[in-house]
Amino acid sequence: MKAQLLLIFTLLVVNSGVAHSQTPVPNPQIPATPTVAPTTTVTPKSSSQSNNTKASHKDLLKALEEVDKGFTTLVFLLIKILVALLSLFVIRRFFLLITNRSSQLIIDNFSNATGADEIEGVLTGLSQLARERLAREMKSVYQRSKEHITSVGPQIHLSSDKFPLPQATANQQLTNFISSVKELTPDQIDPLVQLLAVLFPPYGTKVTGILQSQGEEHKRIGITFEIQDIDNRIAAQIYTIWEVSDSEVGKESKRLLKDRFRQLLRTASRWLALELSKREMIRSIPKFYLGSKRQRYLGQIHNFFGVLNQSSAQTHGQFFYQLAIEELQQAIEFYPDWYQPYDNLAETYSLLGRTQGERRIGNLQSAIAHYDEALKRVTEPTVQLRIKVAKAITQLLTGKEDLILAAKQEIQSLETAKNWDATKVLNYRLLYYLACWYALAYCLDNADETQKRAYLYLTYSLTRDKSRDFWEWVGKDPDLESIRGRLPELKSALLKKLNEKPELPTLTGKDFNESIEEVLGAVSWGSREVGGV
């Protein structure tokens, strides 16, 4: 367009120059006489001027064309630079979206299948409350996972440095970005852009919740969760958490239905947090883990979540004991040669046996059987001793004379062994189990010496416990009920000594024993009363 305008302008200038270079001659009218046609004469000087003008116009036109060509080249160069910069920005943006892509956790709003109109108005609030509680529970589970990995080593690892926050809708940034790029690119490379969407799909988990009830007047309520992988890497799962029966919690049916669902959310959120965390760990199993290596890894994951469910039973209800048993049984299927699932399963049955019920003795006997299986597989001497003491505790709980006698013989054999010196034992769990055994034995014989040994082993254990795992639990442990009276005083004296001598947890022999005697002396009993072990 610019070249055409320049050409028109040049032609106009040339035509104007030619017109001005001509000299017109008037033609007088002379009647009745023959005339000669007028002629136009051009002097050599005017012809030369015309030629010069044409040449200058051609030079000007050529110069303008060169300027136009240079301007066009410059514009196209700038456009190419701009396109290159935009392409780099698009590539960088795409790379960031891929590298920062994380697992998503979509929690849909609850749907109401109870048939109760009063629930319709609170569905949104219950859904938001569920997301809030789930976030807290998942944070707790994630923290516990990191502590476990730190304490036992990288048997299992986390897929990321943070847990996914529950959200109502999926993050569509990458999908929208790819769609926008596809609209701007030529049709020839659309298949390539579409391939990017296939190679880098969104991933994570979507959870659908349904509120439901059973019986007349909603006698029993439940929350059903359907869990699906966004990218279908793990099989879908559906599970219902039911409210405990009236005989266990009182007349729940008299409470408002919405309040009962809010209460049930506490248990349901804990279950969902554990289940989602387990699926996330399974998802993160390295692809090169094949065959027996993958089986062992799965066994470690199920064992870990069996322990988490077991501990959850103590704070969220006995519903989690059965879940712990199921997880630990799966761990045994995947990793049958490992002692830990048997040990943890035995402990779960033993904890169940501490509750009153028709299956109490059966649970305790199952615990003893699984402790025996664990002992067949364990190789570390200190761990072997701890399992033997745990089995002896369970034998005391049965109340059967033959099993009680076997338990006493086991502890006596341990303490009279040639290489036994309690002041040199660094395993605080073994020492804690011995304290529990003597505390339970004291309930049977009421002997002062038995009580003293329970206090002594407990002091040893709390001193060795650098992470303070048992410091809070000792005040709640039912096994220590018989010696709980002086625990606050004992903990206070021990904390004072630990502040004075921070190296005490690592000391052994005489140095360790002297410090413990000072602690026990501050709790109103001396070393002669306590006796030595």
XYZ file of C-alpha atoms in Angstrom:
533
model
C 0.000 0.000 0.000
C 2.811 2.353 0.911
C 4.634 1.586 -2.375
C 1.493 2.285 -4.436
C 0.979 5.676 -2.753
C 4.602 6.612 -3.434
C 4.238 5.625 -7.126
C 1.094 7.754 -7.600
C 2.754 10.703 -5.895
C 5.813 10.410 -8.180
C 3.705 10.240 -11.364
C 1.875 13.363 -10.351
C 5.137 15.205 -9.832
C 6.501 14.038 -13.226
C 3.354 15.069 -15.097
C 3.409 18.466 -13.472
C 7.050 18.988 -14.491
C 6.355 18.120 -18.173
C 3.437 20.530 -18.355
C 5.497 23.425 -17.054
C 8.377 22.751 -19.483
C 6.192 23.421 -22.636
C 5.802 27.045 -24.221
C 2.413 27.580 -25.947
C 2.262 29.883 -29.100
C -0.996 31.837 -29.781
C -2.751 31.251 -33.145
C -4.078 34.627 -34.619
C -7.128 34.438 -36.805
C -6.567 35.969 -40.334
C -9.625 35.522 -42.483
C -9.586 34.795 -46.255
C -5.904 34.105 -46.354
C -4.289 30.749 -46.401
C -2.579 29.934 -43.163
C 0.152 27.588 -42.152
C -0.441 25.247 -39.250
C 1.306 26.514 -36.127
C 4.272 24.664 -34.933
C 5.743 24.334 -31.495
C 9.421 24.712 -31.176
C 11.431 23.524 -28.176
C 14.779 24.974 -27.585
C 17.632 22.653 -26.683
C 17.869 24.287 -23.238
C 14.256 23.388 -22.226
C 14.732 19.770 -23.411
C 17.787 19.412 -21.222
C 15.893 20.726 -18.195
C 13.096 18.192 -18.737
C 15.538 15.319 -18.901
C 17.209 16.457 -15.704
C 13.851 16.655 -13.921
C 12.900 13.135 -14.968
C 16.216 11.796 -13.765
C 15.840 13.487 -10.391
C 12.346 12.076 -10.039
C 13.622 8.592 -10.779
C 16.341 9.010 -8.178
C 13.783 10.233 -5.649
C 11.502 7.277 -6.434
C 14.373 4.861 -6.061
C 15.394 6.452 -2.762
C 11.841 6.256 -1.469
C 11.628 2.617 -2.469
C 14.865 1.899 -0.601
C 13.529 3.690 2.473
C 10.267 1.742 2.262
C 12.142 -1.536 1.869
C 14.346 -0.745 4.871
C 11.362 0.302 6.961
C 9.503 -2.908 6.071
C 12.567 -5.012 6.931
C 12.883 -3.250 10.283
C 9.212 -3.789 11.092
C 9.412 -7.500 10.248
C 12.592 -7.815 12.339
C 10.877 -6.242 15.329
C 7.879 -8.526 14.845
C 10.162 -11.585 14.732
C 11.914 -10.478 17.929
C 8.566 -9.913 19.623
C 7.285 -13.327 18.496
C 10.484 -14.965 19.762
C 10.130 -13.265 23.156
C 6.487 -14.238 23.395
C 7.373 -17.818 22.445
C 9.989 -17.939 25.202
C 7.456 -16.577 27.661
C 4.876 -19.172 26.611
C 7.433 -21.979 26.907
C 8.543 -20.719 30.325
C 4.928 -20.464 31.475
C 4.201 -23.977 30.259
C 7.322 -25.331 31.962
C 6.369 -23.670 35.268
C 2.828 -25.035 35.108
C 4.209 -28.535 34.564
C 6.934 -28.401 37.230
C 4.655 -26.757 39.794
C 1.860 -29.174 39.050
C 0.806 -30.903 42.264
C -1.735 -33.461 43.328
C -5.227 -32.025 43.663
C -7.780 -32.952 46.281
C -11.340 -32.160 45.199
C -14.020 -32.536 47.880
C -17.491 -32.174 46.392
C -20.332 -30.760 48.419
C -22.346 -33.379 50.277
C -25.524 -34.689 48.745
C -28.490 -35.510 50.969
C -29.866 -39.044 50.789
C -31.500 -39.009 54.234
C -34.807 -37.614 53.016
C -34.744 -35.047 55.848
C -35.609 -31.522 54.749
C -33.735 -30.002 57.687
C -30.435 -31.197 56.173
C -30.935 -29.360 52.875
C -30.323 -25.969 54.464
C -27.050 -26.993 56.106
C -25.460 -29.032 53.286
C -23.125 -26.217 52.236
C -22.058 -25.577 55.818
C -21.457 -29.278 56.491
C -19.410 -29.548 53.295
C -17.215 -26.600 54.240
C -16.826 -27.921 57.787
C -15.766 -31.287 56.362
C -13.035 -29.621 54.238
C -11.801 -27.646 57.236
C -11.604 -30.694 59.506
C -10.063 -32.792 56.769
C -7.297 -30.208 56.306
C -6.478 -30.365 60.033
C -6.495 -34.155 60.091
C -4.305 -34.417 56.991
C -1.829 -31.979 58.490
C -1.660 -34.172 61.605
C -1.191 -37.349 59.545
C 1.457 -35.683 57.383
C 3.392 -34.521 60.444
C 3.206 -37.995 61.932
C 4.473 -39.415 58.643
C 7.504 -37.141 58.660
C 8.271 -38.017 62.288
C 8.029 -41.724 61.482
C 10.337 -41.415 58.481
C 12.829 -39.419 60.545
C 12.847 -42.009 63.334
C 12.988 -45.249 61.319
C 14.748 -44.075 58.178
C 13.526 -43.832 54.565
C 11.584 -47.111 54.459
C 8.783 -45.085 52.918
C 8.841 -41.572 51.561
C 6.385 -38.786 50.884
C 5.485 -37.753 47.358
C 5.872 -34.029 48.087
C 6.909 -31.549 50.747
C 3.327 -30.547 51.450
C -0.074 -32.151 51.576
C -2.812 -31.114 49.113
C -5.413 -28.781 50.562
C -9.057 -29.797 50.077
C -10.859 -27.624 47.525
C -14.299 -27.533 45.989
C -13.243 -27.280 42.314
C -10.307 -28.551 40.281
C -7.377 -26.356 39.276
C -7.716 -25.868 35.506
C -4.717 -23.568 34.912
C -2.747 -26.019 32.798
C -5.794 -27.202 30.859
C -6.912 -23.629 30.106
C -3.379 -22.662 29.114
C -3.096 -25.517 26.615
C -6.535 -24.646 25.181
C -5.495 -21.001 24.722
C -2.259 -21.979 22.990
C -4.170 -24.337 20.700
C -6.449 -21.494 19.531
C -3.471 -19.298 18.629
C -1.343 -21.893 16.863
C -1.682 -22.963 13.189
C -3.846 -25.944 12.432
C -0.795 -27.958 11.395
C 0.587 -28.131 14.960
C -2.733 -28.573 16.763
C -2.079 -32.320 17.171
C 1.210 -31.508 18.949
C -0.538 -29.160 21.374
C -3.212 -31.779 21.968
C -0.465 -34.294 22.703
C 0.823 -32.022 25.475
C -2.587 -32.169 27.149
C -2.423 -35.976 27.016
C 1.142 -36.162 28.355
C 0.523 -33.764 31.243
C -3.032 -34.316 32.491
C -4.225 -33.083 35.909
C -3.857 -35.671 38.646
C -5.052 -36.161 42.190
C -8.178 -37.367 43.940
C -11.841 -36.486 43.864
C -14.107 -37.318 46.816
C -17.887 -37.426 46.707
C -19.776 -37.522 50.010
C -23.344 -38.684 50.641
C -25.261 -38.207 53.896
C -27.604 -41.092 54.654
C -29.560 -42.697 57.451
C -31.203 -45.967 58.477
C -34.331 -46.835 60.379
C -37.289 -44.799 61.490
C -36.602 -41.244 62.554
C -33.003 -41.619 61.353
C -32.042 -43.997 64.133
C -28.605 -44.503 62.598
C -26.762 -42.077 60.325
C -23.724 -42.481 58.132
C -21.494 -40.720 55.632
C -20.531 -42.540 52.435
C -17.346 -41.470 50.673
C -16.589 -42.379 47.074
C -12.927 -41.818 46.251
C -11.748 -41.667 42.644
C -8.407 -40.874 41.047
C -8.601 -38.025 38.537
C -6.166 -39.875 36.267
C -7.420 -43.389 37.194
C -4.037 -44.652 38.424
C -5.547 -46.216 41.564
C -8.819 -48.115 41.743
C -11.880 -46.250 43.002
C -13.085 -46.909 46.536
C -16.375 -46.508 48.374
C -16.788 -46.720 52.149
C -19.403 -45.718 54.715
C -18.642 -44.482 58.229
C -21.613 -45.205 60.472
C -22.571 -43.624 63.726
C -21.898 -45.909 66.704
C -24.916 -47.673 68.171
C -27.119 -46.055 70.804
C -25.995 -48.526 73.446
C -22.455 -47.140 73.213
C -23.090 -43.427 73.108
C -26.533 -42.948 74.626
C -29.691 -41.799 72.962
C -28.141 -40.087 69.942
C -31.434 -40.094 68.084
C -32.794 -37.431 70.430
C -30.245 -34.901 69.173
C -30.812 -32.754 66.118
C -29.895 -34.558 62.937
C -27.519 -31.826 61.766
C -25.677 -31.913 65.097
C -25.265 -35.673 64.846
C -23.744 -35.303 61.397
C -21.361 -32.623 62.696
C -20.268 -35.020 65.428
C -19.829 -37.859 62.959
C -17.632 -35.638 60.791
C -14.886 -35.922 63.424
C -14.538 -39.658 62.892
C -15.219 -39.477 59.144
C -12.589 -36.770 58.572
C -9.952 -38.805 60.395
C -10.743 -41.889 58.326
C -10.693 -39.908 55.092
C -7.382 -38.225 55.985
C -5.731 -41.590 56.641
C -7.162 -43.130 53.480
C -6.182 -40.226 51.229
C -2.675 -40.105 52.688
C -2.252 -43.835 52.105
C -3.395 -43.514 48.481
C -0.951 -40.636 48.004
C 1.924 -42.800 49.279
C 0.903 -45.684 47.031
C 0.748 -43.287 44.089
C 4.306 -42.136 44.808
C 5.871 -45.613 44.691
C 8.786 -45.331 42.233
C 8.006 -46.916 38.881
C 11.210 -48.960 38.967
C 10.010 -50.783 42.102
C 8.920 -54.082 40.624
C 8.194 -57.580 41.857
C 9.196 -58.381 45.429
C 10.622 -54.903 45.978
C 7.246 -53.328 45.266
C 5.517 -55.937 47.457
C 7.778 -55.102 50.403
C 7.205 -51.401 49.887
C 3.439 -51.902 49.921
C 3.839 -53.959 53.086
C 5.682 -51.086 54.751
C 2.959 -48.617 53.750
C 0.123 -50.790 55.078
C 2.060 -51.468 58.278
C 2.556 -47.734 58.820
C -1.120 -46.936 58.350
C -2.067 -49.877 60.526
C -0.149 -48.183 63.344
C -1.803 -44.832 62.560
C -5.257 -46.402 62.697
C -4.358 -48.128 65.957
C -3.334 -44.830 67.577
C -6.436 -43.128 66.139
C -8.628 -45.619 68.008
C -7.442 -44.135 71.292
C -8.640 -40.644 70.306
C -11.384 -41.186 67.702
C -13.086 -44.404 68.822
C -12.672 -48.171 68.641
C -13.930 -48.118 65.064
C -10.268 -47.647 64.066
C -9.051 -50.857 65.750
C -10.749 -52.963 63.080
C -9.264 -50.742 60.365
C -5.823 -51.217 61.936
C -6.269 -54.994 61.894
C -7.224 -54.918 58.203
C -4.231 -52.758 57.287
C -1.781 -54.924 59.231
C -3.168 -58.115 57.727
C -2.560 -56.629 54.278
C 0.966 -55.710 55.349
C 1.569 -59.359 56.305
C 0.272 -60.515 52.907
C 2.662 -58.196 51.089
C 5.661 -58.701 53.397
C 5.244 -61.996 55.313
C 8.899 -62.232 56.415
C 8.894 -58.907 58.275
C 8.317 -59.009 62.039
C 6.783 -55.536 62.446
C 3.267 -56.228 61.052
C 2.943 -59.247 63.376
C 4.179 -57.204 66.331
C 1.794 -54.310 65.610
C -1.120 -56.646 64.945
C -0.464 -58.382 68.271
C -0.418 -55.012 70.027
C -3.719 -54.048 68.384
C -5.386 -57.250 69.572
C -3.866 -56.699 73.024
C -5.345 -53.177 73.185
C -8.722 -54.562 72.144
C -8.384 -57.167 74.900
C -8.086 -54.389 77.471
C -11.698 -53.439 76.776
C -14.569 -55.367 78.252
C -16.471 -57.551 75.818
C -17.284 -61.069 74.856
C -14.239 -61.305 72.618
C -11.820 -60.022 75.257
C -10.050 -63.341 75.890
C -10.116 -64.221 72.207
C -8.408 -60.947 71.325
C -5.730 -61.482 73.982
C -5.057 -64.999 72.714
C -4.774 -63.659 69.158
C -2.272 -61.117 70.447
C -0.142 -63.834 72.065
C -0.179 -65.884 68.855
C 0.975 -62.924 66.747
C 3.707 -62.035 69.255
C 5.010 -65.582 68.770
C 5.008 -65.042 64.991
C 6.911 -61.779 65.404
C 9.522 -63.493 67.618
C 10.158 -66.048 64.866
C 11.173 -63.248 62.486
C 12.921 -60.625 64.614
C 16.725 -60.635 64.691
C 17.640 -57.599 66.816
C 18.181 -58.708 70.462
C 16.754 -55.564 72.093
C 13.610 -55.683 69.965
C 13.265 -59.377 70.737
C 13.330 -58.608 74.469
C 10.717 -55.868 74.042
C 8.366 -58.256 72.196
C 8.818 -60.873 74.921
C 7.844 -58.299 77.568
C 4.829 -57.223 75.479
C 3.737 -60.848 75.265
C 4.189 -61.208 79.048
C 1.956 -58.149 79.577
C -0.772 -59.748 77.456
C -0.424 -62.992 79.421
C -1.038 -61.052 82.653
C -4.159 -59.480 81.190
C -5.758 -62.857 80.441
C -6.047 -63.613 84.160
C -5.246 -67.273 83.491
C -2.912 -68.796 86.077
C -0.799 -70.775 83.639
C -0.236 -67.730 81.409
C 0.503 -65.497 84.402
C 3.097 -68.006 85.626
C 4.671 -68.103 82.154
C 4.824 -64.282 82.144
C 6.597 -64.154 85.507
C 9.110 -66.752 84.388
C 9.808 -64.743 81.227
C 10.550 -61.527 83.151
C 12.664 -63.373 85.736
C 14.652 -65.008 82.958
C 15.265 -61.617 81.367
C 16.431 -59.877 84.548
C 18.679 -62.736 85.711
C 20.456 -63.056 82.394
C 24.210 -62.719 82.652
C 24.490 -59.696 80.359
C 21.455 -57.821 81.740
C 22.059 -54.371 83.229
C 19.071 -52.039 83.151
C 21.286 -48.967 83.627
C 22.896 -49.684 80.254
C 19.678 -50.243 78.282
C 19.090 -47.333 75.888
C 15.849 -48.626 74.328
C 13.208 -46.578 76.148
C 10.364 -48.655 74.714
C 11.747 -51.829 76.300
C 12.085 -50.035 79.636
C 8.558 -48.623 79.323
C 7.100 -52.084 78.643
C 8.881 -53.399 81.764
C 7.338 -50.558 83.791
C 3.889 -51.495 82.454
C 4.443 -55.186 83.261
C 5.369 -54.431 86.870
C 2.476 -51.966 87.224
C 0.035 -54.671 86.081
C 1.744 -57.296 88.229
C 1.324 -54.983 91.214
C -2.454 -55.124 90.656
C -2.208 -58.906 91.155
C 0.165 -59.261 94.112
C 0.141 -55.774 95.743
C 3.790 -56.277 96.687
C 5.808 -53.145 97.483
C 8.824 -54.477 95.635
C 6.746 -54.896 92.477
C 5.539 -51.285 92.689
C 9.071 -50.000 93.275
C 10.368 -51.755 90.193
C 7.517 -50.281 88.155
C 8.528 -46.767 89.248
C 12.215 -47.465 88.635
C 11.740 -48.785 85.097
C 9.385 -45.924 84.306
C 12.002 -43.405 85.445
C 14.621 -45.124 83.294
C 12.289 -45.039 80.292
C 11.340 -41.369 80.581
C 14.998 -40.450 80.991
C 16.021 -42.303 77.842
C 13.057 -40.933 75.853
C 14.735 -37.971 74.114
C 11.742 -37.307 71.868
C 9.361 -37.307 74.879
C 6.999 -39.741 73.081
C 5.740 -41.298 76.327
C 5.803 -38.254 78.607
C 2.210 -37.286 77.923
C 0.904 -40.811 77.412
C 2.029 -42.040 80.860
C -0.754 -40.014 82.434
C -3.355 -41.791 80.266
C -1.974 -45.325 79.899
C -4.381 -47.722 81.655
C -1.509 -50.147 82.283
C 0.058 -47.615 84.662
C -3.117 -46.956 86.643
C -1.742 -48.579 89.798
C 1.316 -46.265 90.005
C -0.147 -43.053 88.596
C -0.395 -41.294 91.954
C 3.180 -39.999 92.053
C 3.708 -39.457 88.327
C 3.414 -35.617 88.373
C 5.988 -35.405 91.160
C 8.284 -37.873 89.389
C 8.100 -36.031 86.051
C 8.822 -32.693 87.743
C 11.908 -34.029 89.532
C 13.152 -35.733 86.358
C 12.749 -32.607 84.239
C 14.770 -30.631 86.772
C 17.571 -33.199 86.648
C 17.531 -33.264 82.817
C 17.904 -29.484 82.743
C 20.875 -29.735 85.091
C 22.443 -32.638 83.189
C 21.328 -32.682 79.502
C 23.663 -35.593 78.744
C 21.823 -37.884 81.192
C 19.821 -39.807 78.482
C 23.086 -41.108 77.018
C 24.877 -41.960 80.262
C 25.158 -45.562 81.434
C 26.251 -47.518 84.483
C 27.216 -45.756 87.691
C 26.853 -42.171 86.403
C 23.344 -42.894 85.192
C 22.309 -44.772 88.322
C 23.462 -42.022 90.694
C 21.387 -39.399 88.874
C 18.305 -41.640 88.915
C 18.727 -42.196 92.669
C 18.702 -38.408 93.155
C 15.476 -38.134 91.150
C 13.800 -40.935 93.082
C 15.010 -39.438 96.347
C 13.310 -36.152 95.471
C 10.023 -38.032 95.093
C 10.040 -39.002 98.763
C 11.599 -42.459 98.493
C 15.247 -43.415 98.712
C 17.416 -45.900 96.902
C 17.081 -48.488 99.637
C 13.319 -48.421 99.300
C 13.416 -48.658 95.548
C 16.014 -51.353 95.310
C 18.322 -52.101 92.393
C 17.611 -53.800 89.143
